[in-house]
XYZ file of C-alpha atoms in Angstrom:
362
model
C 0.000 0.000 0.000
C 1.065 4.022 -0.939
C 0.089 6.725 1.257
C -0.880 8.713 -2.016
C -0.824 7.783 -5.564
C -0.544 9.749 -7.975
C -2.712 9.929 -11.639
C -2.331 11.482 -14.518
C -5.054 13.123 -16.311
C -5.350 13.677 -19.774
C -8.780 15.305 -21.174
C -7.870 15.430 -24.665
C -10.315 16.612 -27.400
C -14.032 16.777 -27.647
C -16.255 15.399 -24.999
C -12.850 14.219 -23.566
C -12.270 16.517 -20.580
C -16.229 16.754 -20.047
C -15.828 13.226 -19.307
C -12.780 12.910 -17.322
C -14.036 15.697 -15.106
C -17.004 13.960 -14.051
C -14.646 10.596 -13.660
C -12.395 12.729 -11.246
C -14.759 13.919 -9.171
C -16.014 10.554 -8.818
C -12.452 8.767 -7.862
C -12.171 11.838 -5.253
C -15.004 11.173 -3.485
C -14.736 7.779 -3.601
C -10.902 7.518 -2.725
C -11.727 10.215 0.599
C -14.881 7.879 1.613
C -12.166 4.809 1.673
C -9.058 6.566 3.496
C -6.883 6.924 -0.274
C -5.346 10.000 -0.744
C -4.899 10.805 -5.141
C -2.637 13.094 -6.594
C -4.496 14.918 -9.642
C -1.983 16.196 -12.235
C -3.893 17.155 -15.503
C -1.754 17.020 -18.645
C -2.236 18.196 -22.091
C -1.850 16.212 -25.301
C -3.929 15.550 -27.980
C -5.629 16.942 -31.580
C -5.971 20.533 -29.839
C -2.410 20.470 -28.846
C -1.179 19.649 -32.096
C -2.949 22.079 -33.200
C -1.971 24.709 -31.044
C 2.008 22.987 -30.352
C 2.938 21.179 -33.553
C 2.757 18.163 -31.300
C 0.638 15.812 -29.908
C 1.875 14.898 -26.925
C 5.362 16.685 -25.751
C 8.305 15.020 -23.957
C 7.219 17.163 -20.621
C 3.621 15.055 -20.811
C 4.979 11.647 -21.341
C 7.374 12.314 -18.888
C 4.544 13.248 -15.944
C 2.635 10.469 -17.460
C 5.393 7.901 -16.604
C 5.740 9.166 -13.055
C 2.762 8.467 -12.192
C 0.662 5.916 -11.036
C -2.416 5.535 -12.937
C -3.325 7.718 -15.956
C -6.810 8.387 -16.188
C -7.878 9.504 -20.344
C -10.618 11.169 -21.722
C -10.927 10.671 -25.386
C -8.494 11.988 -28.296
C -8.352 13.385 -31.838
C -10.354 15.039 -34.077
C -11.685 13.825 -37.403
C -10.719 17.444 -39.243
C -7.317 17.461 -37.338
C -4.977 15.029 -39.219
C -1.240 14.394 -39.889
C 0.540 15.112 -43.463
C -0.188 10.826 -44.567
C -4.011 12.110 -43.546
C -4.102 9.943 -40.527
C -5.738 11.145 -37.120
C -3.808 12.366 -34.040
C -3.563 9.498 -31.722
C -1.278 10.303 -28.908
C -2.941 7.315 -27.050
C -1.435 4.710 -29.619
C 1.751 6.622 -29.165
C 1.247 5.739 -24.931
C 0.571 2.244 -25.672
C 4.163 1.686 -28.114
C 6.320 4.058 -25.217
C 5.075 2.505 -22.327
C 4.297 -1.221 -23.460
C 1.164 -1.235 -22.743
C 0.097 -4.220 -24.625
C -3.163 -5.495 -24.065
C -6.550 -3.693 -23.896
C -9.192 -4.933 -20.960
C -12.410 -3.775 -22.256
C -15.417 -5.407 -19.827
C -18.706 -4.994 -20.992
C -21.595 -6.103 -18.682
C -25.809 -4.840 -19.551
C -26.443 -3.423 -16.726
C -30.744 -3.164 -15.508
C -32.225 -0.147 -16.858
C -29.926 0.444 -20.283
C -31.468 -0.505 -23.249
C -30.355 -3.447 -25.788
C -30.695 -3.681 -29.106
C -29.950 -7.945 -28.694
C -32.422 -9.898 -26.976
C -30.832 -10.836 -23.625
C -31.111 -11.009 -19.995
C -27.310 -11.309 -19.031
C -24.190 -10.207 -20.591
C -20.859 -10.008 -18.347
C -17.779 -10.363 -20.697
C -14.206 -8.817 -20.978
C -12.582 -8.676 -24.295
C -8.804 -8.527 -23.987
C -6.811 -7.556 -26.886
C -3.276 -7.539 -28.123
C -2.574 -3.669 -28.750
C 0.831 -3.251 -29.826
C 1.217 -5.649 -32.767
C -1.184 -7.542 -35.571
C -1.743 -4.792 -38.186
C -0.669 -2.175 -36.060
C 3.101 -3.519 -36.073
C 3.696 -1.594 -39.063
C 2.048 1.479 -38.070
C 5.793 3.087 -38.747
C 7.478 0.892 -41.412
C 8.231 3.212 -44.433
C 5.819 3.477 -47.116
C 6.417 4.410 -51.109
C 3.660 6.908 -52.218
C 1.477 5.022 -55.006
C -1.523 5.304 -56.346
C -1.581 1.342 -57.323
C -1.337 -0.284 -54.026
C -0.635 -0.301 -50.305
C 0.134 -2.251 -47.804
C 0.059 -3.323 -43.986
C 2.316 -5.936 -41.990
C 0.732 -7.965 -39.879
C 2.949 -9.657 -37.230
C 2.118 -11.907 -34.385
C 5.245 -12.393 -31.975
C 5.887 -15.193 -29.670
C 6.987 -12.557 -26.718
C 3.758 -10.604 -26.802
C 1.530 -13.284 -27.332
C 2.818 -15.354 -24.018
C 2.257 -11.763 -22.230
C -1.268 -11.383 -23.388
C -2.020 -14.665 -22.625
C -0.397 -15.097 -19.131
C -2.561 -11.414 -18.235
C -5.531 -13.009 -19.927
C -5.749 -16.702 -17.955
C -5.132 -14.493 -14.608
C -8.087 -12.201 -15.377
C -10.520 -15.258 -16.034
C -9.178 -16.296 -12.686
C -9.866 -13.378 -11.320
C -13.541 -13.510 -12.518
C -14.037 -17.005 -11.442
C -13.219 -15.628 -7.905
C -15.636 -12.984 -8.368
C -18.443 -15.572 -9.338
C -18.118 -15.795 -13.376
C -17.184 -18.630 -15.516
C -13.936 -18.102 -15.678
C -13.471 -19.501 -19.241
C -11.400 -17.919 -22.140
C -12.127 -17.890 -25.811
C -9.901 -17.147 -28.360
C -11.207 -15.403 -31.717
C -8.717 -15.548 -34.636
C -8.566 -16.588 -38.378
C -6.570 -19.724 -37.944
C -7.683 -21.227 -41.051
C -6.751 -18.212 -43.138
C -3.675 -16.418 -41.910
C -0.615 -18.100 -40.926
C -0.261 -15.701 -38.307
C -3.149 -16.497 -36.778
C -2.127 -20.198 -37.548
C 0.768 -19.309 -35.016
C -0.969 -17.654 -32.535
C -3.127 -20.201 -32.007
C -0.753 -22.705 -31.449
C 0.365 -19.958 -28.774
C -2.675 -20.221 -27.323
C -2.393 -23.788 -27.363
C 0.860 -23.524 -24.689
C -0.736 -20.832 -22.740
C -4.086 -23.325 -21.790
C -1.724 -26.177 -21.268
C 0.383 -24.008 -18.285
C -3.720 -23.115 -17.497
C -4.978 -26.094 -17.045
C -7.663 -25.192 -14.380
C -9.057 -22.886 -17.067
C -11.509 -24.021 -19.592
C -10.795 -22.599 -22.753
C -12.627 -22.207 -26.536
C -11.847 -21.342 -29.893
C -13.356 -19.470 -32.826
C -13.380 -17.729 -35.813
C -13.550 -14.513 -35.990
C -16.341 -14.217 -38.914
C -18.326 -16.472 -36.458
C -17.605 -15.326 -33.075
C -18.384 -12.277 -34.319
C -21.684 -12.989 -35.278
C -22.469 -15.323 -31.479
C -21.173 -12.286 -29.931
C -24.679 -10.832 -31.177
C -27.013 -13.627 -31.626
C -25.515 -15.610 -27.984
C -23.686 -12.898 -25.888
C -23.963 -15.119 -22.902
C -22.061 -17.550 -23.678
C -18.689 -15.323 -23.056
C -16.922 -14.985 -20.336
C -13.042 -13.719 -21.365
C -12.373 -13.085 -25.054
C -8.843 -12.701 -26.377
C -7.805 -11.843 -30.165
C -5.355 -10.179 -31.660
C -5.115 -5.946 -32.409
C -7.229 -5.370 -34.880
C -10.260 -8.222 -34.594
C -10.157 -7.229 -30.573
C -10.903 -3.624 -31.649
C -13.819 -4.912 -33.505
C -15.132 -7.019 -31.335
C -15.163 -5.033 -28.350
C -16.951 -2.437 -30.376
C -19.501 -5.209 -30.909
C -19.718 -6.608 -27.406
C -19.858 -2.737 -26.248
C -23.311 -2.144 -28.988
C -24.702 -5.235 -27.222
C -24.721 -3.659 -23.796
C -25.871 -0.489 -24.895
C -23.038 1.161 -26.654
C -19.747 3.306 -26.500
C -21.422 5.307 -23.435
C -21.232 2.405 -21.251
C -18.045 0.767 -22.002
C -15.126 1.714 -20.069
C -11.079 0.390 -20.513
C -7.750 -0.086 -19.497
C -4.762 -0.569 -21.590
C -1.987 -1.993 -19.321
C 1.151 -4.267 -18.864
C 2.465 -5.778 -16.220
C 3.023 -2.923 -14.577
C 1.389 0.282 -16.100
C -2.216 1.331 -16.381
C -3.981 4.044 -18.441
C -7.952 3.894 -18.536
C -10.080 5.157 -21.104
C -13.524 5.369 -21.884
C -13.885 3.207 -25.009
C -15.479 6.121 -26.887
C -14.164 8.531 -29.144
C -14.149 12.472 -29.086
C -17.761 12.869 -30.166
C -16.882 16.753 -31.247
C -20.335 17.148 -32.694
C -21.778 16.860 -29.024
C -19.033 18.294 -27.432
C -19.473 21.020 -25.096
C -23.161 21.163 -24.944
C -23.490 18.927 -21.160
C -25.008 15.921 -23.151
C -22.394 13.486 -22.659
C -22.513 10.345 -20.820
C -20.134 9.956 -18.406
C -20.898 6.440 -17.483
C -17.694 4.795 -19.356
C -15.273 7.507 -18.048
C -16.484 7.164 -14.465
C -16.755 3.016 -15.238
C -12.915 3.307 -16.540
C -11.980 5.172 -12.936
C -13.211 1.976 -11.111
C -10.687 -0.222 -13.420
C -8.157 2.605 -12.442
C -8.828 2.112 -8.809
C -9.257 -2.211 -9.628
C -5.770 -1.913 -11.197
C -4.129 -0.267 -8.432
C -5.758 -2.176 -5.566
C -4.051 -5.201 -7.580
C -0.682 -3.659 -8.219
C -0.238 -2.552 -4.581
C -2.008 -5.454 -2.774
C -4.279 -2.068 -1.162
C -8.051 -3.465 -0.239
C -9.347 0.317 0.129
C -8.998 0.637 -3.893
C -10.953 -2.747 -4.453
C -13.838 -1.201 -2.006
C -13.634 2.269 -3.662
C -14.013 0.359 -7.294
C -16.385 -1.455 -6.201
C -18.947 1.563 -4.566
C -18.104 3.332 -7.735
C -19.321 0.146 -9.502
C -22.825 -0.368 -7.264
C -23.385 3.601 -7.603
C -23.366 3.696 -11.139
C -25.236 0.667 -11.965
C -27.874 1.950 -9.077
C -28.067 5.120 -10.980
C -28.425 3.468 -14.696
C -31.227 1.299 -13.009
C -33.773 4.336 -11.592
C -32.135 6.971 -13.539
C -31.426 9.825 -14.375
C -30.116 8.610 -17.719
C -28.044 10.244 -20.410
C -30.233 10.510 -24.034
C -27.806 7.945 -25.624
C -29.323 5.143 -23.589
C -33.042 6.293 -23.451
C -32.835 8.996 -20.886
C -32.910 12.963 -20.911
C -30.574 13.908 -18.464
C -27.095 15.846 -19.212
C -23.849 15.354 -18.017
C -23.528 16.838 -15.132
C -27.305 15.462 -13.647
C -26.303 12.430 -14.002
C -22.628 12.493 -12.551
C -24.446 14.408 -9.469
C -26.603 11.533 -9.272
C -24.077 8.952 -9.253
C -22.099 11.180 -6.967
C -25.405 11.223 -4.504
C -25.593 7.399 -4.612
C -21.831 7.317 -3.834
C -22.133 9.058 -0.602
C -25.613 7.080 0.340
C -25.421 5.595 3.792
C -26.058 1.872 2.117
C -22.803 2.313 -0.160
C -20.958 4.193 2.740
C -21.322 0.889 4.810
């Protein structure tokens, strides 16, 4: 256990530091009702500071960012903000490659009172995905300007994959402890892509020094489609870069969409946790926001560290955070994206209300 700990904030663009305001007034009055003392520092990086800088994200920022604890993100770039190859700023992806943060936990669980579009009682399911390689190995390999073709590598490695899948088994067993399944699927186009071929067979090795946990193993075309016509039948998904950052898009629409889905991208021993939604500038600044997946991505924040430092007060903070959010979404009030009226700030105030409630307090 620290005495304080220290996060990072980084608002970003758009509806990000709407978001990540509400989420840090949430971890402050949860960390004060548990006996945790947090360190805010707010940093700036981002399409706007591009913009502004020439840069994204300067050497200052990633420097405060690695001193810290926990980093705690709002959302970044801006569709009409782009680089000279026409690509978006994406400081976040530039995080991920400086710190190693290689795999992406992105739970999704339906929570009572938000709407579905699938036709299901229960879903409770964490997609983990690889973040650093598949098609975004390449993200930097040199490219000849053509107008006839282009090209992106695709590379599994051995290294990574053993990391993902070592951080994957533990989180199932985590789960299980909590009450799920604890069973892990894997999604990947084996029968296609040699790559996938190989990871796989990486896979393979991981479940065999896993034995006590039962594993599956899909296609993506198809587990794709069962993560919308049987969404129960997942417990912990793991795929590769770019099929995880489908499919937790997919698994997020099933349990009412980007609003509700929060994230960590982490190794094995740095955090940063993100709402799972983008900038949203065409909403931005007008209090309509939901903060659910921002305040949703503090609890993993507070989840992460309570793991990292063996400290039970940030498991009980995560977890009031948790039962005063999903008490809110039940009764309301309710952001517009998920069937309610309410703005931003009504509905952080509410969640804020439930947080202190005497039943939560206890």
């Amino acid at each position: 256990m620290k005495d304080s700990y220290a996060i990072a904030l980084l608002p970003g663009d758009g509806i990000g530091p709407e978001v990540t305001q509400a989420a840090a007034a949430i971890l402050a009055d949860a960390a004060a009702r548990h006996g945790l003392a947090l360190a805010f520092t707010p940093c700036e990086a981002g399409a706007g500071t591009y913009r502004r800088t020439g840069e994204a994200i300067s050497a200052e920022t990633v420097r405060t960012v690695g001193e810290a604890d926990a980093i705690l993100l709002g959302a970044m770039g801006l569709p009409a903000v782009r680089y000279p190859d026409g690509t978006e700023i994406a400081p976040q992806i530039d995080l991920r490659e400086h710190f190693g943060l290689f795999a992406s936990l992105r739970p999704c669980r339906l929570f009572p009172g938000v709407p579905s579009r699938v036709r299901t009682e229960r879903v409770d399911m964490l997609i983990v995905r690889e973040l650093t390689e598949g098609l975004f190995a390449g993200r930097h390999d040199p490219a000849e300007p053509s107008d006839e073709r282009a090209s992106d590598r695709l590379t599994i490695t051995r290294a990574t994959s053993e990391k993902l899948f070592d951080l994957t088994f533990a989180q199932a067993r985590l789960r299980r402890r909590q009450g799920r399944p604890g069973h892990v699927t894997l999604l990947d186009k084996a029968n296609v892509l040699r790559s996938n071929a190989f990871l796989r067979r990486l896979f393979d090795e991981a479940a065999a020094r896993h034995p006590d946990i039962a594993t599956d193993r899909l296609y993506i075309d198809a587990g794709a489609m069962m993560l919308v016509t049987d969404p129960e039948r997942f417990d912990v998904v793991v795929t590769e870069n770019i099929f995880g950052d489908i499919a937790s898009e997919i698994a997020a629409g099933v349990v009412g969409g980007l609003g509700v889905a929060p994230s960590g991208d982490v190794s094995e021993s740095r955090g940063l946790f993100q709402p799972s939604h983008g900038t949203a500038p065409d909403i931005a600044g007008r209090g309509i926001a939901n903060p659910v997946a921002a305040i949703l991505s503090a609890a993993m924040l507070l989840d992460w560290l309570g793991q990292q430092h063996g400290d039970a007060r940030c498991d009980a903070a995560a977890a009031a955070i948790r039962a005063a959010t999903g008490a809110v979404l039940a009764a309301g009030p309710r952001t517009r994206d998920i069937g309610g009226t309410a703005g931003t700030e009504e509905v952080t105030g509410a969640i804020r209300a439930a947080l202190a409630a005497p039943a939560l307090a206890a």
